Short mmCIF file of C-alpha atoms in Angstrom, two decimals:
data_model
loop_
_atom_site.label_atom_id
_atom_site.label_comp_id
_atom_site.label_asym_id
_atom_site.label_seq_id
_atom_site.Cartn_x
_atom_site.Cartn_y
_atom_site.Cartn_z
CA UNK A 11 82.53 56.13 -83.47
CA UNK A 12 80.34 58.77 -85.03
CA UNK A 13 77.83 61.02 -83.35
CA UNK A 14 75.02 63.46 -83.99
CA UNK A 15 73.57 66.08 -81.65
CA UNK A 16 69.87 66.89 -81.48
CA UNK A 17 68.25 69.46 -79.21
CA UNK A 18 64.97 68.24 -77.70
CA UNK A 19 62.95 70.29 -75.23
CA UNK A 20 65.37 70.99 -72.37
CA UNK A 21 68.10 68.51 -73.27
CA UNK A 22 70.81 67.87 -75.82
CA UNK A 23 70.68 64.27 -77.07
CA UNK A 24 73.96 63.00 -78.46
CA UNK A 25 73.57 59.74 -80.37
CA UNK A 26 76.75 57.67 -80.51
CA UNK A 27 77.07 55.19 -83.38
CA UNK A 28 79.46 52.33 -84.04
CA UNK A 29 82.22 51.35 -81.62
CA UNK A 30 83.65 53.37 -78.72
CA UNK A 31 87.27 52.37 -78.17
CA UNK A 32 90.65 53.84 -77.27
CA UNK A 33 91.01 55.03 -80.87
CA UNK A 34 88.09 57.44 -80.36
CA UNK A 35 89.73 59.43 -77.56
CA UNK A 36 90.36 62.58 -79.64
CA UNK A 37 86.89 62.51 -81.19
CA UNK A 38 85.24 62.11 -77.79
CA UNK A 39 87.27 65.02 -76.40
CA UNK A 40 85.86 67.20 -79.20
CA UNK A 41 82.35 65.96 -78.37
CA UNK A 42 82.82 66.73 -74.67
CA UNK A 43 83.84 70.27 -75.64
CA UNK A 44 80.69 70.66 -77.73
CA UNK A 45 78.56 69.37 -74.86
CA UNK A 46 80.15 71.85 -72.48
CA UNK A 47 79.57 74.77 -74.83
CA UNK A 48 75.89 74.27 -75.55
CA UNK A 49 73.50 76.06 -73.22
CA UNK A 50 71.33 73.13 -72.19
CA UNK A 51 71.83 71.84 -68.65
CA UNK A 52 70.90 68.21 -69.44
CA UNK A 53 73.25 66.25 -71.69
CA UNK A 54 72.07 62.78 -72.73
CA UNK A 55 74.31 60.25 -74.46
CA UNK A 56 72.03 57.98 -76.48
CA UNK A 57 73.84 54.65 -76.72
CA UNK A 58 71.11 52.78 -78.63
CA UNK A 59 73.19 52.79 -81.84
CA UNK A 60 76.48 52.01 -80.13
CA UNK A 61 77.51 48.43 -80.95
CA UNK A 62 80.59 48.00 -78.79
CA UNK A 63 82.47 49.70 -75.94
CA UNK A 64 85.80 48.66 -74.42
CA UNK A 65 87.36 49.62 -71.08
CA UNK A 66 88.94 52.74 -72.58
CA UNK A 67 85.51 53.75 -73.86
CA UNK A 68 84.08 53.36 -70.35
CA UNK A 69 86.89 55.54 -69.05
CA UNK A 70 86.04 58.20 -71.63
CA UNK A 71 82.38 58.15 -70.54
CA UNK A 72 83.56 58.80 -66.99
CA UNK A 73 85.72 61.70 -68.21
CA UNK A 74 82.64 63.11 -69.95
CA UNK A 75 80.72 62.86 -66.68
CA UNK A 76 83.46 64.71 -64.79
CA UNK A 77 83.56 67.47 -67.39
CA UNK A 78 79.77 67.88 -67.29
CA UNK A 79 79.93 68.08 -63.48
CA UNK A 80 82.49 70.88 -63.78
CA UNK A 81 80.18 72.67 -66.22
CA UNK A 82 77.21 72.22 -63.80
CA UNK A 83 75.36 70.04 -66.32
CA UNK A 84 73.42 66.85 -65.77
CA UNK A 85 74.94 63.89 -67.63
CA UNK A 86 72.83 60.83 -68.45
CA UNK A 87 73.38 57.63 -70.45
CA UNK A 88 70.35 56.28 -72.31
CA UNK A 89 69.32 53.28 -74.38
CA UNK A 90 72.27 50.91 -74.04
CA UNK A 91 71.69 47.44 -75.49
CA UNK A 92 73.62 44.21 -76.06
CA UNK A 93 77.34 44.24 -75.31
CA UNK A 94 77.30 47.90 -74.30
CA UNK A 95 74.60 47.31 -71.68
CA UNK A 96 76.45 44.25 -70.35
CA UNK A 97 79.71 46.18 -69.98
CA UNK A 98 77.97 49.10 -68.24
CA UNK A 99 76.32 46.63 -65.86
CA UNK A 100 79.52 44.71 -65.07
CA UNK A 101 81.42 47.98 -64.53
CA UNK A 102 78.60 49.21 -62.27
CA UNK A 103 78.51 52.54 -64.07
CA UNK A 104 74.96 53.20 -62.80
CA UNK A 105 76.50 53.91 -59.39
CA UNK A 106 78.26 56.90 -60.93
CA UNK A 107 76.20 57.97 -63.96
CA UNK A 108 72.39 57.85 -64.25
CA UNK A 109 71.30 55.31 -66.88
CA UNK A 110 67.89 55.45 -68.55
CA UNK A 111 66.37 52.69 -70.69
#
């Protein structure tokens, strides 16, 4: 997994690329730290370029949500497609994290 951060209006948009799996745990922890340190209250994970996510990846997204809650920031997932969208739907992540198309 790779990522890039772009500041737009009142939100930080973090675009994830590639595959989000157990092997990305350390990299996602670094990303969560960066999200917590920026001043914007709305943190959006853009999943439109993410090709695959496994159960560990879903768990890491939930950790990111918890950390953003602790930092009093809004956490949103956006643009999931294909396998990623199916996994988010089956796991019922929308009950926990807002998902935008």
